[in-house]
Amino acid sequence: MSMIEFHAISKTYGSGEAEVRALDQVDFAVEQGDFIAVMGPSGSGKSTTMNIIGCLDTPSSGQYLLMGQEVGGLDRDQRALLRRNFLGFIFQGFNLLSRTTALENVELPLVYQGVAPDERRARALEALDKVGLGSRAEHQPSMLSGGQQQRVAIARAIVTRPQLILADEPTGNLDSARSREIMELLRQLNRDEGMTVLMVTHEPDMAAYATRVATFVDGRLQSDVRQDAV
Amino acid sequence: MLFETFRLALLTVARNKLRSFLTVLGIVIGVASVIAMVTVGQGSTAAVQSDVASLGSNLLMLRPGQPGRGPGGGQNDATPLSAADAEALLAEIPDLVAVTPVATRTQNVVYGDVTQTVTVSGTDNAYFPVRGWTLSQGRMFTEQELRAGTPVCVLGTTTAKALIGEGNPVGIQIRVGKITCEVVGMLTRREASTFGQDDNDTVIMPLTAFQRRISGNRNVSSISVTFADGLAAEAVTPKIQALMRERRGLTDDKADDFNVFDMKQISSMLTGITGTLTGLLSAVAGISLLVGGIGIMNIMLVSVTERTREIGIRMAIGATEGQVLMQFLVEAVVLSLIGGFLGVVLGLGLGWAGSVALDVGFAPDWRVTVAAFVFSALVGVVFGYFPARRAARLDPIEALRHQ
């Protein structure tokens, strides 16, 4: 069983003349332990793919299995529970809560899981240590650099020990040195922690870190190749 | 989790102190006015009732003037009462136990270099039992003093204290208006007052002395009457009315030009006024709470819009609709509870100040206080629900894209 299976997934927006077909009959699979880069020009359907995999959006037709579970028939709350327990998100714009310390940001997913405060704090500090920011736990996002903010976001994504990390252009707002640090971190999580990583990017330099590159064009999967990471 | 939500809501409220304060102001005013009104209203009702109780329920009061205009209404155009009326009532109506004519006037009372403005009453010895007074010092008036109009007087405790401080005033000479008057007694203090007028601030002298040396006429402001136990005021009143009509030569086609007040009637009238006022102001307070609730709804809607991205992040992380709804609902409730708390504090403060100003007892009603507090929380739930639901229904993708 693959971790993620797309069977003839389509996604359309609007209707009639204005209908836009973002995904068109896509078959796709992600295996446990993959580090996969999803590439393609804007409008190619890569973000829609990401949103569907992330249970933020639902396909118009087709079947989506997440760890063997059919997601299409689930309601909003059931999808929220899938996100809470199995997925971790990293965004281009970091999306940390402002005026909230790094530690509190990282604790947030555990709050929703109902983890007790002491354990929550311990696990959040552990996650921050893992991304090299253990000493900045009490800093608020405005006091951190972009690279540091993205590390906090990664800590937040991994604190629940999810099966799959979804990263949407994680280096889009960072300079190349900072970008490489983030990519090293993701690769380390993939190799050492056994986390599956799916990353949307349009930068070939970043895709080079992945073990597999899937390229979308016009709502279709154009190519899907395994590669040796740099 | 719920505790966590409350902590979070408090933090959010604390971050926008000014905005939060302005938001809850409506609730504060609403709750404060309910509590202040009820406190003062109950205090004055209790004061009226204790006044009436101290006067006794067997008391009727006769005043000149047309009925239906309240105490003192139309008094000036009517034929005044006289001491002879009082004597006639006692002689002709066997139901009556005691009758006392009372003439009153506000006068300056001077002792040494202290001047006190006091209600001075001219009356006879029946006044003391009829109005429920006993003496703590000295004596009442002698027959000789009453007949001759000797300038002697009995002081209330407040007046005595103002003039000589603590101690026994019997034997001192005070000046009442233009006459010098010897103090022969002092009343026992009683805790009663009517809308700011302290009953203990009074000077009582023989009616003859009052009429001759202070008012300069033979008029009497009112006649107080007590009737035998076991009789009803409704049974005694017509007899008094019949006799008075006869004495005043009123033909059948003329209306009464005097009033007989039953103390119960006075008490229920005063209580009624207080009740109406409380009701009216409670309605205003209710509207204020409603407006306060709308204020909270408005600010919560603004808050949901401002924090759309935050909501998106929370949803991506795994918050359910219920959890997002709860977060914003709790925030609205926390706001309204803060407003309710400030309102209770302010209301009790105002109620206390009002009670002191009106010289009625401070009588906070804890049930109303708790009810106002609970109601303010309810306002938070009702008016917070719509914005919270809007937050919970947001599409996470749209919310994350929101700048």
XYZ file of C-alpha atoms in Angstrom:
633
model
C 0.000 0.000 0.000
C 1.316 3.378 -0.969
C 1.095 6.232 1.474
C -0.778 8.323 -1.061
C -2.692 7.110 -4.071
C -4.430 9.296 -6.650
C -6.752 7.416 -8.980
C -7.992 9.576 -11.883
C -8.163 12.679 -9.738
C -9.726 15.745 -11.387
C -10.357 19.152 -9.938
C -12.401 21.818 -11.650
C -13.228 25.301 -10.501
C -16.217 27.316 -11.701
C -18.702 25.955 -14.194
C -19.833 26.291 -17.819
C -17.753 28.689 -19.930
C -15.683 29.769 -16.947
C -14.770 26.224 -15.964
C -11.100 25.772 -15.150
C -9.699 22.259 -15.041
C -6.845 22.442 -12.513
C -6.228 18.689 -12.437
C -7.195 16.331 -15.211
C -7.391 12.590 -14.528
C -4.180 12.386 -12.519
C -2.851 9.038 -11.313
C -0.085 9.455 -8.797
C 1.406 7.699 -5.793
C 3.765 8.615 -2.967
C 5.604 5.863 -1.118
C 6.625 5.812 2.510
C 10.094 7.435 2.804
C 9.937 9.431 -0.423
C 11.380 12.928 -0.637
C 9.473 14.144 -3.618
C 9.660 17.520 -5.329
C 6.555 18.605 -7.243
C 7.449 21.029 -10.012
C 5.734 22.855 -12.791
C 4.836 26.355 -13.981
C 2.133 28.322 -12.221
C -1.317 27.075 -13.070
C 0.005 23.606 -13.741
C -1.948 22.081 -10.860
C 0.891 21.515 -8.405
C -0.667 23.648 -5.655
C -4.043 21.984 -6.168
C -2.334 18.600 -5.841
C -0.727 19.751 -2.631
C -4.049 21.043 -1.231
C -5.826 17.796 -2.031
C -3.069 15.684 -0.515
C -3.156 18.011 2.512
C -6.900 17.385 2.945
C -7.494 21.126 2.625
C -9.339 20.634 -0.648
C -11.383 17.811 -2.121
C -11.172 16.444 -5.659
C -14.109 16.972 -8.045
C -13.813 13.358 -9.154
C -11.521 10.419 -8.720
C -10.338 8.556 -5.664
C -7.769 9.760 -3.134
C -6.429 7.253 -0.606
C -4.302 8.490 2.304
C -2.728 5.479 3.998
C -5.443 3.310 2.519
C -8.189 5.654 3.789
C -10.585 7.132 1.259
C -10.545 10.890 1.872
C -13.174 11.953 -0.663
C -16.123 11.037 1.542
C -14.876 12.682 4.720
C -16.352 15.854 6.148
C -14.392 18.939 7.214
C -13.818 17.822 10.779
C -12.676 14.343 9.792
C -10.210 15.914 7.377
C -9.041 18.260 10.148
C -8.336 15.203 12.299
C -6.296 13.637 9.456
C -4.246 16.846 9.192
C -3.814 16.985 12.941
C -2.596 13.419 13.335
C -0.806 12.492 10.117
C 0.292 15.676 8.306
C 2.656 18.562 8.924
C 2.545 21.767 6.882
C 5.348 24.145 5.925
C 4.426 27.294 3.965
C 6.303 29.749 1.795
C 5.285 32.650 4.060
C 6.156 30.671 7.260
C 2.647 31.353 8.674
C 3.654 31.580 12.299
C 1.264 33.250 14.721
C 2.566 36.733 15.409
C 3.051 37.989 18.952
C 3.315 34.381 20.007
C 6.631 32.841 21.045
C 8.397 30.211 18.964
C 7.687 27.683 21.705
C 3.951 28.484 21.746
C 3.823 28.261 17.966
C 5.419 24.828 18.046
C 3.132 23.711 20.883
C -0.005 24.665 18.944
C -0.590 21.355 17.086
C -0.132 19.506 20.385
C -2.737 21.783 21.990
C -5.236 20.611 19.410
C -4.180 17.016 20.025
C -4.994 17.544 23.688
C -1.468 16.795 24.941
C -0.869 17.784 28.582
C 1.048 21.085 29.089
C 4.221 19.558 30.557
C 4.621 16.971 27.819
C 3.678 19.585 25.221
C 6.425 21.893 26.336
C 9.012 19.102 26.449
C 8.142 17.888 22.969
C 8.076 21.422 21.526
C 11.517 22.160 22.990
C 12.783 18.887 21.558
C 11.462 19.845 18.112
C 13.054 23.290 18.366
C 16.375 21.639 19.334
C 16.095 19.449 16.261
C 15.901 22.509 13.990
C 18.709 24.212 15.931
C 16.584 26.879 17.653
C 16.402 25.511 21.197
C 17.902 28.764 22.476
C 15.272 30.937 20.757
C 12.215 29.271 22.265
C 10.960 32.448 23.910
C 11.501 34.669 20.844
C 8.541 35.963 18.908
C 8.542 35.653 15.097
C 9.251 39.383 14.658
C 12.539 38.899 16.517
C 13.673 36.055 14.243
C 15.189 36.098 10.734
C 13.304 34.532 7.822
C 15.430 31.403 7.943
C 14.836 31.078 11.674
C 11.101 31.599 11.242
C 11.000 28.792 8.662
C 12.887 26.540 11.084
C 10.263 27.279 13.742
C 7.591 26.405 11.173
C 9.375 23.123 10.453
C 9.566 22.392 14.176
C 5.808 23.027 14.339
C 5.270 20.655 11.417
C 7.296 17.805 12.919
C 6.329 18.134 16.582
C 3.402 15.726 16.141
C 5.735 13.210 14.408
C 3.571 13.163 11.280
C 3.738 10.540 8.552
C 3.997 13.168 5.832
C 5.415 16.671 5.638
C 3.889 18.951 3.014
C 6.103 21.895 2.102
C 4.709 24.599 -0.180
C 7.632 26.551 -1.687
C 9.453 26.427 1.654
C 12.438 28.402 0.369
C 10.506 30.898 -1.760
C 11.067 33.765 0.669
C 14.681 32.960 1.554
C 18.124 33.730 0.102
C 20.154 30.866 -1.348
C 22.298 30.222 1.740
C 19.213 30.117 3.988
C 17.434 27.987 1.381
C 20.195 25.380 1.418
C 20.019 25.208 5.221
C 16.302 24.552 5.073
C 16.744 21.896 2.394
C 19.466 20.186 4.442
C 17.087 20.144 7.351
C 14.289 18.598 5.288
C 16.663 15.988 3.883
C 17.874 15.157 7.385
C 14.284 14.704 8.580
C 13.620 12.460 5.597
C 16.764 10.348 6.031
C 17.199 10.231 9.797
C 13.608 10.472 11.053
C 12.058 8.476 8.221
C 9.549 11.219 7.426
C 8.013 11.327 3.996
C 8.390 14.790 2.456
C 6.394 16.267 -0.414
C 7.628 19.672 -1.520
C 6.190 22.027 -4.114
C 8.872 24.180 -5.708
C 9.749 25.852 -8.970
C 13.490 26.069 -8.257
C 15.517 23.224 -9.808
C 18.278 23.848 -7.215
C 15.862 22.911 -4.472
C 14.320 20.017 -6.367
C 17.831 18.577 -6.612
C 17.663 17.656 -2.921
C 14.712 15.358 -3.547
C 14.927 11.670 -4.436
C 12.043 11.961 -6.861
C 10.759 14.788 -9.055
C 7.175 14.937 -10.331
C 6.464 17.588 -12.953
C 2.977 18.880 -13.677
C 1.936 20.703 -16.819
C -1.610 21.848 -17.572
C -3.191 19.773 -14.902
C -1.489 16.564 -15.906
C 1.454 14.670 -14.496
C 4.017 15.089 -17.262
C 6.958 13.266 -15.759
C 7.795 11.422 -12.565
C 11.465 10.432 -12.182
C 13.632 9.096 -9.385
C 17.040 10.688 -9.043
C 20.112 10.660 -6.881
C 19.927 13.644 -4.563
C 22.828 16.101 -4.491
C -8.439 22.384 26.370
C -11.205 24.726 27.506
C -8.878 26.231 30.108
C -6.320 26.681 27.342
C -8.947 28.433 25.235
C -9.796 30.801 28.105
C -6.131 31.608 28.680
C -5.695 32.301 24.989
C -8.786 34.511 24.909
C -7.565 36.508 27.910
C -4.199 37.025 26.189
C -5.904 38.236 23.021
C -8.136 40.611 24.982
C -5.147 41.892 26.973
C -3.214 42.581 23.759
C -5.834 45.106 22.620
C -6.567 46.786 25.937
C -8.107 50.013 24.653
C -10.171 48.297 22.008
C -11.367 45.666 24.454
C -12.313 48.330 26.980
C -14.292 50.352 24.433
C -15.966 47.168 23.257
C -17.205 46.205 26.692
C -18.237 49.722 27.694
C -21.852 49.090 26.701
C -21.983 46.001 28.892
C -20.313 47.888 31.737
C -22.896 50.669 31.582
C -25.792 48.232 31.271
C -24.779 46.030 34.172
C -23.717 48.987 36.337
C -27.033 50.785 35.863
C -29.095 47.689 36.653
C -27.166 47.069 39.846
C -27.001 50.718 40.924
C -30.726 51.185 40.322
C -31.782 48.048 42.105
C -29.463 48.812 45.021
C -30.723 52.364 45.514
C -34.308 51.341 44.778
C -34.284 48.567 47.333
C -32.538 50.753 49.860
C -35.197 53.439 49.590
C -38.044 50.916 49.557
C -36.638 49.394 52.727
C -36.330 52.876 54.230
C -39.937 53.744 53.367
C -41.118 50.462 54.802
C -39.183 50.908 58.034
C -40.574 54.438 58.330
C -44.076 53.122 57.957
C -43.381 50.297 60.366
C -42.031 52.745 62.953
C -45.128 54.891 62.559
C -47.443 51.957 62.999
C -50.121 50.675 60.702
C -52.938 52.201 62.776
C -52.008 55.688 61.714
C -54.047 57.982 59.493
C -53.008 61.449 58.477
C -55.389 64.268 57.692
C -54.245 67.137 55.531
C -56.007 70.048 53.911
C -56.170 70.093 50.112
C -57.963 68.266 47.345
C -57.547 64.515 47.155
C -55.792 62.967 44.235
C -52.937 65.406 44.118
C -50.673 63.491 46.466
C -49.485 64.759 49.827
C -49.548 68.538 49.896
C -51.430 68.819 46.599
C -53.610 71.897 46.426
C -52.961 72.550 50.080
C -52.643 76.286 49.766
C -56.131 77.097 48.482
C -58.009 74.902 50.979
C -59.300 75.998 54.370
C -56.567 75.154 56.874
C -57.052 72.669 59.669
C -57.090 73.758 63.302
C -56.524 72.330 66.766
C -60.303 72.415 67.221
C -60.662 69.883 64.385
C -58.377 67.538 66.282
C -60.404 67.915 69.490
C -63.659 67.313 67.599
C -62.315 64.143 65.940
C -61.253 62.668 69.258
C -64.554 63.621 70.909
C -66.940 62.462 68.167
C -65.353 59.304 66.772
C -64.952 56.606 69.419
C -62.756 54.446 67.139
C -59.898 56.895 67.540
C -57.357 56.287 70.277
C -55.285 59.410 69.922
C -55.375 62.532 67.818
C -52.605 65.054 67.530
C -52.511 68.286 65.533
C -49.135 69.148 64.011
C -47.947 72.452 62.603
C -44.499 72.453 60.998
C -42.090 74.996 59.684
C -38.436 74.940 58.758
C -36.451 77.204 61.081
C -32.881 78.036 61.951
C -32.002 76.738 65.391
C -29.030 78.395 67.102
C -26.946 77.362 70.088
C -23.718 79.240 70.770
C -22.162 79.698 67.343
C -23.824 76.650 65.786
C -26.778 77.126 63.458
C -28.808 74.162 62.222
C -31.759 74.298 59.833
C -34.417 72.012 61.234
C -38.069 71.052 60.797
C -39.803 72.528 63.851
C -43.135 70.965 64.841
C -45.748 72.452 67.151
C -47.952 69.780 68.685
C -49.094 68.171 71.935
C -47.996 65.165 73.984
C -50.102 62.748 71.922
C -47.645 63.358 69.108
C -45.019 61.130 70.745
C -47.026 57.878 70.936
C -48.870 58.560 67.667
C -45.636 59.019 65.715
C -43.916 56.222 67.606
C -41.367 58.332 69.485
C -40.051 57.711 72.977
C -37.803 59.985 75.026
C -34.253 59.100 75.945
C -33.714 62.181 78.113
C -35.903 64.603 80.070
C -39.675 64.788 79.815
C -42.620 65.647 77.588
C -44.561 68.889 77.968
C -46.635 69.712 81.095
C -50.314 70.667 80.870
C -49.293 74.091 82.079
C -46.737 74.519 79.277
C -49.181 73.320 76.639
C -51.876 75.693 77.796
C -49.688 78.704 78.368
C -47.563 78.291 75.261
C -44.326 78.209 77.236
C -41.286 78.126 74.906
C -39.906 74.677 75.752
C -38.814 72.004 73.316
C -37.757 68.401 72.768
C -34.849 67.735 70.378
C -34.181 64.895 67.975
C -30.781 63.257 68.396
C -29.350 64.589 65.147
C -30.279 68.147 66.075
C -28.933 67.727 69.612
C -25.655 66.347 68.314
C -25.288 69.188 65.842
C -25.841 71.779 68.558
C -23.929 70.428 71.569
C -22.206 67.269 70.381
C -22.567 64.089 72.451
C -24.321 64.519 75.789
C -27.581 65.500 77.407
C -29.107 68.704 76.008
C -31.774 69.003 78.718
C -31.593 72.380 80.423
C -29.849 74.361 77.713
C -31.447 77.404 76.117
C -31.545 77.432 72.344
C -32.873 79.966 69.895
C -35.576 78.752 67.493
C -36.280 81.374 64.866
C -36.723 84.529 66.933
C -37.561 82.962 70.280
C -35.500 81.491 73.080
C -36.563 78.054 74.059
C -35.578 75.744 76.919
C -34.757 72.128 76.036
C -36.727 69.776 78.285
C -36.213 66.448 76.557
C -34.548 64.442 73.820
C -36.056 61.727 71.600
C -34.721 58.191 71.344
C -32.811 57.813 68.102
C -34.535 55.821 65.392
C -33.030 54.601 62.154
C -35.530 55.921 59.700
C -35.454 58.518 57.039
C -37.473 59.312 54.022
C -35.629 60.222 50.827
C -32.802 62.080 52.454
C -34.709 63.624 55.334
C -33.405 62.432 58.670
C -36.331 61.947 61.101
C -33.969 62.570 64.000
C -33.273 66.118 62.852
C -36.273 67.744 64.498
C -37.402 70.169 67.202
C -40.799 69.645 68.851
C -42.575 72.317 70.944
C -46.090 72.918 72.294
C -48.530 73.830 69.524
C -49.629 76.983 71.353
C -46.065 78.238 71.637
C -45.451 77.433 67.959
C -48.594 79.204 66.766
C -48.079 82.265 68.916
C -44.354 82.808 68.481
C -43.353 81.120 65.212
C -46.179 80.800 62.709
C -48.291 83.694 63.997
C -51.536 81.951 63.021
C -53.790 79.203 64.391
C -53.362 76.849 61.446
C -52.334 73.242 61.691
C -50.486 71.510 58.814
C -51.809 68.053 59.517
C -53.665 65.971 62.063
C -52.343 62.517 62.858
C -54.773 59.961 64.156
C -54.378 56.466 65.546
C -57.328 54.143 65.721
C -58.008 51.116 67.907
C -56.342 47.778 67.128
C -58.493 45.396 65.162
C -60.090 48.096 63.029
C -59.298 48.608 59.366
C -58.198 51.947 57.939
C -60.953 51.557 55.334
C -63.571 51.481 58.091
C -62.279 54.477 60.024
C -61.539 56.786 57.103
C -65.217 57.387 56.035
C -66.116 58.438 59.572
C -63.336 61.016 59.595
C -64.354 62.210 56.132
C -68.011 62.576 57.180
C -67.148 64.578 60.284
C -64.719 66.815 58.433
C -67.206 67.530 55.640
C -69.701 68.565 58.260
C -67.229 70.762 60.122
C -66.070 72.403 56.900
C -69.673 72.949 55.764
C -69.283 71.085 52.488
C -72.602 70.544 50.731
C -73.192 67.256 48.912
C -72.302 68.731 45.535
C -68.817 69.745 46.737
C -65.782 67.485 46.701
C -63.599 66.947 49.730
C -61.099 69.730 50.291
C -59.004 67.613 52.598
C -57.199 64.297 52.401
C -57.061 61.287 54.670
C -53.909 59.313 54.096
C -53.517 55.771 55.171
C -49.865 54.979 55.950
C -50.121 51.765 53.950
C -51.327 53.856 51.046
C -48.386 56.255 51.391
C -45.982 53.390 51.670
C -47.355 51.578 48.636
C -47.372 54.841 46.681
C -43.723 55.539 47.497
C -42.765 51.935 46.855
C -44.692 52.124 43.602
C -42.750 55.197 42.496
C -39.496 53.492 43.363
C -40.626 50.352 41.562
C -41.617 52.269 38.426
C -38.285 54.092 38.421
C -36.370 50.852 38.882
C -38.368 49.241 36.099
C -37.797 52.116 33.714
C -34.091 52.332 34.352
C -33.794 48.564 34.102
C -35.328 48.833 30.642
C -32.718 51.446 29.738
C -30.071 49.127 31.156
C -31.470 46.278 29.083
C -31.161 48.365 25.928
C -27.644 49.286 26.944
C -26.788 45.593 27.299
C -28.286 44.944 23.881
C -26.210 47.734 22.348
C -23.201 46.404 24.245
C -23.831 42.991 22.734
C -23.997 44.444 19.242
C -20.711 46.225 19.989
C -19.141 42.911 20.897
C -20.522 41.290 17.762
C -19.114 44.094 15.648
C -15.652 43.925 17.134
C -15.619 40.131 16.921
C -16.484 40.332 13.217
C -13.600 42.761 12.729
C -11.386 40.425 14.709
C -12.363 37.413 12.588
C -11.530 39.343 9.418
C -8.216 40.559 10.804
C -7.265 37.094 11.915
C -8.422 35.175 8.856
C -4.875 34.003 8.190
C -4.459 32.880 11.790
C -7.681 30.890 11.462
C -6.311 29.295 8.273
C -3.096 28.332 10.048
C -5.002 26.820 12.949
C -7.180 24.835 10.557
C -4.175 23.553 8.590
C -2.619 22.440 11.854
C -5.696 20.440 12.687
C -8.231 22.652 14.478
C -11.778 21.421 13.913
C -14.685 23.755 13.173
C -15.838 23.289 16.752
C -12.462 24.314 18.127
C -12.296 27.475 16.029
C -15.903 28.299 16.950
C -15.127 27.749 20.607
C -12.039 29.969 20.453
C -13.970 32.978 19.182
C -17.022 32.281 21.304
C -14.903 32.094 24.443
C -13.218 35.323 23.437
C -16.597 37.065 23.154
C -17.692 35.599 26.477
C -14.440 36.662 28.151
C -14.983 40.184 26.816
C -18.547 40.322 28.073
C -17.605 38.768 31.420
C -14.924 41.428 31.886
C -17.594 43.996 31.033
C -19.977 42.326 33.464
C -17.373 42.299 36.220
C -16.467 45.965 35.732
C -20.186 46.718 35.603
C -20.814 44.938 38.902
C -17.965 46.807 40.589
C -19.068 50.147 39.153
C -22.749 49.423 39.863
C -22.127 48.514 43.490
C -19.958 51.628 43.844
C -22.631 53.865 42.331
C -25.333 52.112 44.362
C -23.349 52.712 47.520
C -22.785 56.371 46.634
C -26.464 56.794 45.773
C -27.553 55.144 49.013
C -25.293 57.443 50.998
C -26.459 60.514 49.066
C -30.132 59.659 49.623
C -29.404 58.530 53.179
C -31.029 55.159 52.691
C -29.434 51.860 53.691
C -26.946 50.242 51.259
C -28.893 47.168 50.232
C -27.156 45.355 47.368
C -29.239 42.514 45.974
C -26.857 39.619 45.377
C -29.351 37.740 43.264
C -29.625 40.695 40.876
C -25.844 41.095 40.918
C -25.294 37.458 39.999
C -28.113 37.605 37.442
C -26.615 40.699 35.768
C -23.230 38.983 35.633
C -24.686 35.796 34.176
C -26.751 37.839 31.727
C -23.639 39.629 30.489
C -22.011 36.241 29.826
C -25.150 35.274 27.943
C -24.856 38.431 25.838
C -21.328 37.274 24.936
C -22.595 33.849 23.862
C -25.521 35.191 21.836
C -23.671 37.993 20.072
C -20.382 36.099 19.828
C -21.966 33.127 18.124
C -22.464 34.661 14.688
C -18.866 35.933 14.273
C -17.501 32.689 15.729
C -19.533 30.640 13.296
C -18.255 32.788 10.453
C -14.694 32.027 11.594
C -15.376 28.315 11.887
C -16.889 28.118 8.380
C -13.915 29.738 6.645
C -12.322 27.750 3.854
C -8.784 26.949 5.069
C -7.228 27.499 1.632
C -8.858 30.906 1.208
C -7.980 31.796 4.791
C -4.319 30.901 4.291
C -4.166 33.043 1.164
C -5.638 36.047 3.003
C -3.135 38.837 3.522
